[in-house]
Amino acid sequence: MAWVALIPLLPALAFVVMLPMSRRARNAVRWLPAAATIAALGLSVAAFFAVLAVGGEEPVFRASFTLAELGGAPLAVGLRLDAVSAIMLLVVTIVAACVQIYSLDYMRSEDRRGWYFAVLSLFTAAMLLLVLAGDFLLLYMSWEVMGLCSYLLIGFWHEQDAPRSASIKAFLTTRVGDVGFAIGLAAMWASAKSFDFAVVLHGFEWTVPAATVVALGLLFGAMGKSAQVPLHVWLPDAMAGPTPASALIHAATMVAAGVYLVARALPIFHEAAPWVLQLVMAIGVTTALLGALLAVVQHDIKKVLAYSTISQLGYMFIALGAGSEIAALFHLTTHAFFKSLLFLGAGAIIHATHTQDMREMGGLRRSMPWTTTVFVAGALALSGVFPFSGFWSKDDILMVLYTGGHWYALVAALAVAGLTAFYMTRVCVRVFGGSEKAHAHEAHPAMLVPMALLAAITVVVGFTSPAFAGFLGEAKGWPDLGMAAVGTLAALAGIGAGVWVFGLGKVDTAVLKRRLPRVYAAFVNKFYFDTVYGIVFVGAYAHLSGWLARFDVSLIDGAVNGIASAWSKVSSVAWSADVRLIDGAVNGLAGAVTRAGGRMRTLQAGAVQGYQRLAYGALLVLLGASLLVPFVGTTVALAGGAVALLLMGVLVVRGA
Amino acid sequence: MSLIPGLLSAIVFLPLAGAVIVPIAARLAPGAAKWIALAVAAVGLAMTVVLVAGFDVSAAGMQAVTNVSWVEQAGIRYHLGVDGISLAMLALSSLLGLIAVIASWKITERAPAYFAMLLLLQVGMNGVFVALDFVLFYVFWELVLVPMFFLIGMWGGARRDYASVKFFIYTLAGSVFMLIGIIALYLSAGTFDMVELAAKGASGAFGIGFQNWVFLAFFLGFAVKVPVWPLHTWLPDAHVEAPTAASVLLAGILLKMGTYGFIRVSLPMLPQAAAAWAPWISVLAAISIVYGAAVAFAQTDLKKLVAYSSVSHMGFVMLGIFSLTAAGLNGAVAVMFSHGVVTGMLFLIVGIVYDRAHTREIAKIGGLSQAMPVTGGLLAFAAFASLGLPGLSGFVGEFLSLVGSWQSAVIPQWVTIVAAIGVLLAAAYTLWMVLRVVLGKPTETVTGLPDATPREIGMLVPLIALTVIVGVWWSSLLAFVDPAVRALVAVITKAV
Amino acid sequence: MTVGPVPFMALAAILFAIGLFGALSKKSAVMVLMSLELMTNAVNLNLVAVSRFVTPESMAGQFTAAFVMVVAAAEIGLGLALVLALYRKRRTVELDHIDELKG
């Protein structure tokens, strides 16, 4: 079963091969990643059947590679093929293959298309490695590599300002989440001394505080990657990248990685404090509502889909918060197919009409019938209309909420379902309905075939709902009619309202905008998330950074320079002290000696007889002293003699 | 296990012979200086490779040991040896030394003196990591100051006088305290031998009061070198004004001497003091990480940006070391190695740009991906390695340092969280730099400039290879490091 | 008749006092030199007298006196030569006028 490792390896090799090539060579081999992805798809199908054959909970294939030893304790990463990864492999490879083939035509006139395909290939490899990862460390590593690819693809047209800033915004916002993810991993290692799923999820006995810390860390990471509030702000801007990349990365796969992470880690969440799962659900509800509300007012078709994605990811988080990873994963699967379909359709429309603004589109059902069909299919799936896939997965989530007694989440979910249908109707009416604003040509077969495939899957895959659950180990029957009816009602209400407002024009939106200016402004400003972040985080950080740089130079370095200049002042004081005091003493001494010598010199006047008198006088004194010795004792005599001599000396000097 | 006796001595002193030969030979054959330096550095690297190949990764103690009496009266011995950690550093030193010579190929002004200085620097760098006698260690430690002073002062940028003097005096001031510590240990234990002192420290021969003072003395000496906030301000000036090869060696090796000192001296010889001071030092480390990243974000000079990023990265090393855990120490050495490789790459690439554009101002350099695609691509690669992208070597150390710091008994967990934010901030300044320098439309200054030459790409290739290899196959580095770390952790946990 | 050294010593003392007086008070350099000779001879007389009468066996005094006479002769030659040179320069030998070393 070691061939499973080839699944991520083939697209990775395609990237490695293409990396050092020149632009022309790369453009020439741009089909290579598509071939690698299709090969990976074949292998994924084989893997799926292998898992199906074996059945059960245990992984079918495991591989392990020791990265390092830390104080003797091994740190290993590895691959793991089980039911969950088998499904994810299929989802990723199918969508990736469709996107690759679609892109061959879409990016036809791009100068640097070779690089686009190479990065797309690396991304595919990273995503496949992520779903095959058997431990959280390898998952994290591929997670980050995907972030790199997202950065490179969003910023593909980096000569323009918007893609450049969008790419850095995406990377940094997801990195905020990754900080939490890293802490979660550190806490995981501290408790369980392992990152392996088998150990961490099933083997280890978690204490509530430890599990809470880990779960929060992982949740934070997931929020960044899956664009949950408040880390959702990067996703709409990421639409500055090529549309097929958006389809793959920002709709189907990468953003779903957060959901996948929490789904995998749900056993830890169950061990954590109960409020953690409630938090997950609350985040999901907020995100779902925010995304849906903002999607209603967007003019850019890609932005509608972006906010829609945010909203649907929130849906998946709601399911996770209710404790059902199976419902979340099923919605992830269906969403991957119909959302990528919608994006590819949008791409075809943009390609044909040369605009992304829906106000400039209209009546495309006549000039682009096939695109219209597949797009509407996707829209219906997203709205949750039977028999499309979205109906089934949304129903699963609603059932989970109902049976779990999460009433407010259920109400919110139904509201979101209605809103979803509402804004998708708006899109369809604006783009396909009405009269033609500009002539557009139908999409190329190379673009249509993948879309058709995805549409076909979208129609069919919903019916696999029980099988899906069964494959993942949960017995589930067909949807409950009651809930199905409620869900469908919400969807139809949304569609109806959409047709009423936008199709028939019965409500004048301009009037609404005038009547509720502040509400409208809030919508237009995306509920001020970006504004606040811009001021509080980006602006404040830039200010702090500049201030710290100045502080570093003026204060800290200033202290160093201050010490240096203080020292040089001390040294010049010492120097002048040296010159004046110490040297001065030396010089002064020399001066005194010179002066004394000058005065002593005057003694040598050449008065010979004076010297004689002195000499004989001294002799007399000494003789007298020695004669007196027997009378007054030696010491007195000597002392007297010395005094007499001294007196004579003074007299002589004075006289001279 | 027998390695060629004297191999370490040869690795350390061959560049000294080269430094002497170069000026002499240059008189006879002008232009020979760089070839001799190249040959010497290449032979040094080859010998290091032999040493690495013959190294026994399962043994814990010192290997390739030379231990002979030197100054008997004072108890000073000529004691050299390597364990996994010093071997990693020695290998890095030899490799970067060779690359520095290749990077300096175009130097013509007073070339013999320049290459002699490079080789002299090599002696000191190699020597510090293999010396096991304190006097020897101190000699090599101080030895690196002189050639670096001249390299900055004579071949540097506009403010080279200020920068070189500042570097020299600031670092020297710190190492004076280190000398006091060395003497204190000698007077207390009666030996200069670092292995013996480590054994003494492990067995608790030094009282905690004594340890505190000596630890402080060594801390001042090492902390200036690392550099730890707030003793870091010599670094930006030195890095910016130094010529490219000197910057590479300064960032790549000289900074590591400080952290190596902590690992080799402070931790094993003064374990109780290390454990007591660890919480405070970890706070300084966290400040270094965040502060360095924040200030790097505001920089307009490309080299200064990289210099402050070094302050930030070395904060991770300090965090890993003073976590006093196996994961943390492994991470610290991994960051040391990776930072040497990656920052070396960054400085080399900045040098490539500067050689052509004659400016380091970020505002003037832009759109390299179009104007100089190979250089731009390499810069982007180095930038992602620097911010710790998994799959590249930077991630290994940063992640392990965080893991070690979180599970550490002596570091409060909020410090780890602050340090983890540093990971985000690193992405901020790195990508901000990439956004302006690599992406976008080419500026006037860089339009029409020639791309990197084969020589320039060639000197980056080994660094790129190491970044990827260590990033994917962590054991390629950690297999050497972990045995030494294990021994160290055993000592510390026993003492604490 | 035993004479004893005392009369000789008395005579020597008187001669010495005369010589000393002359050396200290005479103005002429030649007169000073003559006075010094007188002092020297007085000392010689003393030496011989004490040696002959107190320790006749050892002739130390006589030897010393002979020695001193020779040295005195040399010395006086030197002294007079100096005076002559001085006279040639200064046209005077009065000590009071030879005081150029002063100040």
Coordinates of N, CA and C in Angstrom, one line a residue, chain A residues 23 65-73 75 137 140-142 144-145 148 151-152 155 158-160 164-165 167-168 171-173 175-176 179 182-183 185-187 189-190 193 195 213 538 541-542 544-546 548-549 551-553 556-557 560-561, chain B residues 162 166 170 229-230 232-233 237 291 293-295 297-299 308 326-327 330 369-370 384 387-391 395 399-400 402-403 406-407 416-417 420-421 423-425 427-428 431-432 434-435 438-441 471-475 478 482 486:
Chain A
R23 N 10.9 30.6 -18.2 CA 9.5 30.9 -18.4 C 8.9 30.1 -19.6
F65 N 7.8 8.2 9.8 CA 9.2 8.7 9.5 C 9.6 9.5 10.7
T66 N 10.7 9.1 11.4 CA 11.2 9.8 12.5 C 11.9 11.1 12.1
L67 N 11.4 12.2 12.4 CA 12.0 13.5 12.1 C 13.3 13.7 12.9
A68 N 13.2 13.4 14.2 CA 14.3 13.8 15.1 C 14.0 13.0 16.4
E69 N 15.1 13.1 17.2 CA 14.9 12.6 18.6 C 15.2 13.8 19.5
L70 N 14.3 14.0 20.4 CA 14.4 15.1 21.3 C 14.7 14.5 22.7
G71 N 15.9 14.6 23.1 CA 16.3 14.0 24.4 C 16.0 12.5 24.4
G72 N 16.1 11.9 23.2 CA 15.8 10.5 23.2 C 14.4 10.2 22.8
A73 N 13.5 11.1 23.1 CA 12.1 10.8 22.7 C 11.9 11.0 21.2
L75 N 10.4 12.0 17.6 CA 9.4 12.8 17.1 C 9.1 12.4 15.6
L137 N 1.5 17.3 13.4 CA 2.7 18.1 13.0 C 2.8 18.2 11.5
Y140 N 0.2 20.4 10.2 CA 0.6 21.8 10.3 C 1.5 22.2 9.3
M141 N 2.5 21.4 9.0 CA 3.5 21.7 8.0 C 2.9 21.9 6.6
S142 N 2.0 21.0 6.2 CA 1.4 21.1 4.9 C 0.4 22.3 4.9
E144 N 0.9 25.1 6.4 CA 1.7 26.3 6.1 C 2.1 26.4 4.7
V145 N 2.5 25.3 4.1 CA 2.9 25.3 2.7 C 1.7 25.7 1.8
L148 N 1.5 29.3 1.8 CA 2.5 29.9 0.9 C 1.9 29.9 -0.5
Y151 N -0.7 32.5 -0.9 CA 0.0 33.8 -1.1 C 0.5 34.0 -2.5
L152 N 1.1 33.0 -3.1 CA 1.7 33.1 -4.4 C 0.6 33.3 -5.4
G155 N -1.4 36.6 -5.2 CA -0.5 37.7 -5.7 C 0.0 37.4 -7.1
H158 N 1.0 40.4 -9.5 CA 1.5 41.3 -8.4 C 2.0 42.6 -8.9
E159 N 1.9 42.8 -10.3 CA 2.2 44.2 -10.7 C 1.2 45.1 -10.3
Q160 N 0.0 44.6 -10.0 CA -1.1 45.5 -9.6 C -1.1 45.6 -8.1
R164 N -1.3 42.4 -4.7 CA -0.1 42.4 -3.8 C -0.6 42.5 -2.3
S165 N -1.4 43.5 -2.1 CA -1.8 43.7 -0.7 C -2.7 42.6 -0.2
S167 N -2.5 39.4 -1.0 CA -1.8 38.2 -0.7 C -1.1 38.3 0.6
I168 N -0.6 39.5 0.9 CA 0.1 39.6 2.3 C -1.0 39.6 3.4
F171 N -1.9 36.0 4.0 CA -0.9 35.3 4.7 C -0.9 35.7 6.2
L172 N -0.9 37.0 6.4 CA -0.8 37.4 7.8 C -2.0 37.1 8.6
T173 N -3.2 37.2 8.0 CA -4.4 36.9 8.8 C -4.4 35.4 9.2
R175 N -1.8 33.6 9.4 CA -0.8 33.4 10.4 C -1.2 33.7 11.8
V176 N -2.1 34.7 12.0 CA -2.6 35.0 13.3 C -3.2 33.7 13.9
V179 N -0.5 31.1 14.9 CA 0.2 31.3 16.2 C -0.6 30.5 17.2
A182 N 0.2 26.8 16.6 CA 1.5 26.4 17.2 C 1.4 26.2 18.7
I183 N 0.8 27.1 19.4 CA 0.7 27.0 20.8 C -0.1 25.7 21.1
L185 N -0.2 23.0 19.4 CA 0.7 21.9 19.2 C 1.7 21.7 20.3
A186 N 2.3 22.9 20.8 CA 3.2 22.8 21.9 C 2.5 22.2 23.1
A187 N 1.3 22.6 23.4 CA 0.6 22.1 24.5 C 0.3 20.6 24.3
W189 N 2.2 18.5 22.7 CA 3.4 17.7 22.9 C 3.7 17.7 24.4
A190 N 3.4 18.8 25.1 CA 3.7 18.8 26.5 C 2.9 17.8 27.3
K193 N 3.2 14.0 24.6 CA 4.5 13.7 24.0 C 4.4 13.0 22.6
F195 N 2.3 13.7 18.4 CA 1.4 14.4 17.6 C 0.5 13.4 16.9
V213 N -6.8 23.8 26.4 CA -5.8 24.6 25.8 C -5.5 24.1 24.4
V538 N -3.1 47.0 12.1 CA -2.1 47.4 11.2 C -1.6 48.8 11.4
Y541 N 0.2 49.0 14.8 CA 1.5 48.2 14.7 C 2.5 49.0 13.9
A542 N 2.1 49.6 12.8 CA 3.0 50.4 12.0 C 3.6 51.6 12.8
L544 N 3.6 51.7 16.2 CA 4.5 51.2 17.2 C 5.9 50.8 16.7
S545 N 5.8 50.2 15.5 CA 7.1 49.8 14.9 C 8.0 51.0 14.6
G546 N 7.4 52.0 14.0 CA 8.2 53.2 13.8 C 8.7 53.8 15.1
L548 N 9.2 52.3 18.0 CA 10.3 51.5 18.5 C 11.6 51.7 17.8
A549 N 11.5 51.8 16.5 CA 12.7 52.0 15.7 C 13.4 53.3 16.1
F551 N 12.9 54.8 19.0 CA 13.3 54.6 20.4 C 14.6 53.8 20.5
D552 N 14.8 52.8 19.6 CA 16.0 52.1 19.6 C 17.2 53.0 19.3
V553 N 17.0 53.8 18.3 CA 18.1 54.7 17.9 C 18.4 55.8 18.9
I556 N 17.9 53.6 23.4 CA 18.9 52.6 23.7 C 20.2 52.8 23.1
D557 N 20.2 53.1 21.8 CA 21.5 53.4 21.2 C 22.0 54.7 21.8
V560 N 23.8 54.0 24.7 CA 25.2 53.5 24.4 C 26.1 54.6 24.0
N561 N 25.6 55.4 23.1 CA 26.4 56.5 22.6 C 26.6 57.5 23.7
Chain B
Y162 N 32.7 54.7 12.9 CA 31.9 54.6 14.1 C 31.5 53.2 14.4
K166 N 32.5 51.0 17.6 CA 31.4 50.6 18.5 C 31.4 49.1 18.7
Y170 N 32.2 47.7 22.5 CA 31.0 47.1 23.1 C 31.3 45.7 23.4
W229 N 18.4 41.8 23.8 CA 17.9 43.1 24.1 C 18.2 43.4 25.6
P230 N 18.6 44.5 26.0 CA 18.9 45.7 25.3 C 20.3 46.0 24.9
H232 N 21.8 45.2 22.2 CA 21.8 44.8 20.8 C 22.3 45.9 19.9
T233 N 22.4 47.2 20.4 CA 22.5 48.3 19.4 C 23.7 48.3 18.6
D237 N 24.4 48.8 13.3 CA 25.5 49.6 12.7 C 26.6 48.7 12.1
Y291 N 10.5 42.8 19.8 CA 11.1 44.1 19.5 C 11.9 44.1 18.2
A293 N 11.5 42.2 15.7 CA 10.5 42.1 14.6 C 9.9 43.4 14.3
A294 N 9.5 44.0 15.4 CA 8.7 45.3 15.2 C 9.6 46.4 14.6
V295 N 10.9 46.5 15.1 CA 11.8 47.5 14.5 C 12.2 47.1 13.1
F297 N 10.3 45.9 10.9 CA 9.2 46.3 10.1 C 9.3 47.7 9.6
A298 N 9.9 48.6 10.5 CA 9.9 50.0 10.2 C 11.1 50.4 9.4
Q299 N 12.0 49.5 9.0 CA 13.3 49.8 8.4 C 13.1 50.2 6.9
Y308 N 18.0 43.6 12.2 CA 17.1 43.5 13.3 C 16.4 42.1 13.3
A326 N 14.9 19.3 26.5 CA 15.6 18.7 25.3 C 15.0 19.3 24.1
A327 N 13.7 19.5 24.0 CA 13.1 20.1 22.8 C 13.6 21.5 22.6
N330 N 17.4 21.5 21.5 CA 17.5 21.0 20.1 C 17.1 22.2 19.2
S369 N 11.5 40.7 -9.2 CA 11.1 39.5 -9.9 C 11.0 39.7 -11.4
Q370 N 10.9 41.0 -11.8 CA 10.9 41.2 -13.3 C 12.3 41.7 -13.7
F384 N 11.2 33.4 2.8 CA 10.3 32.4 3.3 C 11.1 31.5 4.3
L387 N 11.2 33.4 7.6 CA 10.0 33.5 8.4 C 9.6 32.1 8.9
G388 N 10.3 31.1 8.6 CA 10.0 29.8 9.3 C 9.0 29.0 8.6
L389 N 9.0 29.0 7.3 CA 8.0 28.1 6.6 C 8.4 26.7 6.8
P390 N 7.4 25.8 7.1 CA 7.8 24.4 7.3 C 8.3 23.8 6.0
G391 N 9.2 22.9 6.1 CA 9.8 22.3 5.0 C 11.2 23.0 4.7
F395 N 11.9 26.6 10.2 CA 10.8 26.1 11.0 C 11.2 25.2 12.1
F399 N 9.9 26.1 15.9 CA 8.9 25.3 16.4 C 9.3 24.6 17.7
L400 N 10.5 23.9 17.6 CA 11.0 23.2 18.8 C 11.3 24.1 19.9
L402 N 9.6 26.8 20.6 CA 8.3 27.1 21.2 C 7.8 25.9 22.0
V403 N 8.0 24.7 21.5 CA 7.5 23.5 22.2 C 8.3 23.4 23.5
W406 N 7.2 26.0 26.0 CA 5.9 25.8 26.6 C 5.9 24.8 27.7
Q407 N 6.7 23.7 27.5 CA 6.7 22.6 28.5 C 7.8 22.9 29.6
T416 N 5.8 32.2 26.4 CA 5.8 31.5 25.1 C 4.8 32.0 24.2
I417 N 3.6 32.5 24.7 CA 2.6 33.0 23.8 C 3.2 34.3 23.1
A420 N 5.4 33.3 20.5 CA 4.8 32.8 19.3 C 4.2 33.9 18.4
I421 N 3.8 35.0 19.1 CA 3.4 36.2 18.3 C 4.5 36.6 17.4
V423 N 6.3 34.9 15.7 CA 6.3 34.2 14.4 C 5.4 35.0 13.4
L424 N 4.3 35.5 13.9 CA 3.4 36.3 13.1 C 4.1 37.6 12.6
L425 N 4.8 38.3 13.6 CA 5.5 39.5 13.3 C 6.6 39.3 12.3
A427 N 6.6 37.2 9.9 CA 6.0 37.1 8.6 C 5.7 38.5 8.1
A428 N 5.3 39.4 9.0 CA 4.9 40.8 8.7 C 6.1 41.5 8.0
L431 N 7.4 39.6 4.6 CA 6.5 39.7 3.5 C 6.4 41.2 3.0
W432 N 6.4 42.1 4.0 CA 6.4 43.5 3.6 C 7.6 43.9 2.8
V434 N 9.3 41.7 1.0 CA 9.2 41.0 -0.3 C 8.2 41.7 -1.2
L435 N 7.1 42.2 -0.6 CA 6.1 43.0 -1.4 C 6.7 44.2 -2.1
V438 N 10.6 42.5 -4.1 CA 10.6 41.5 -5.1 C 9.4 41.7 -6.1
L439 N 8.2 42.0 -5.5 CA 7.0 42.1 -6.3 C 6.8 43.5 -6.8
G440 N 5.8 43.6 -7.6 CA 5.5 45.0 -8.1 C 6.3 45.3 -9.3
K441 N 6.1 46.6 -9.7 CA 6.8 47.0 -10.9 C 8.3 47.4 -10.6
G471 N 15.4 21.2 6.6 CA 14.0 21.5 6.8 C 13.1 20.3 6.6
V472 N 13.5 19.4 5.7 CA 12.7 18.2 5.4 C 13.2 17.0 6.3
W473 N 14.5 16.9 6.4 CA 15.0 15.8 7.2 C 15.7 16.3 8.4
W474 N 14.9 16.5 9.5 CA 15.4 17.2 10.6 C 16.6 16.5 11.2
S475 N 16.6 15.1 11.1 CA 17.7 14.3 11.7 C 19.1 14.7 11.2
L478 N 19.8 17.2 13.7 CA 19.6 16.9 15.1 C 20.2 15.6 15.6
D482 N 21.3 16.0 19.3 CA 20.5 15.4 20.4 C 21.3 14.7 21.5
R486 N 21.0 15.7 25.3 CA 20.6 14.8 26.3 C 21.5 14.8 27.5

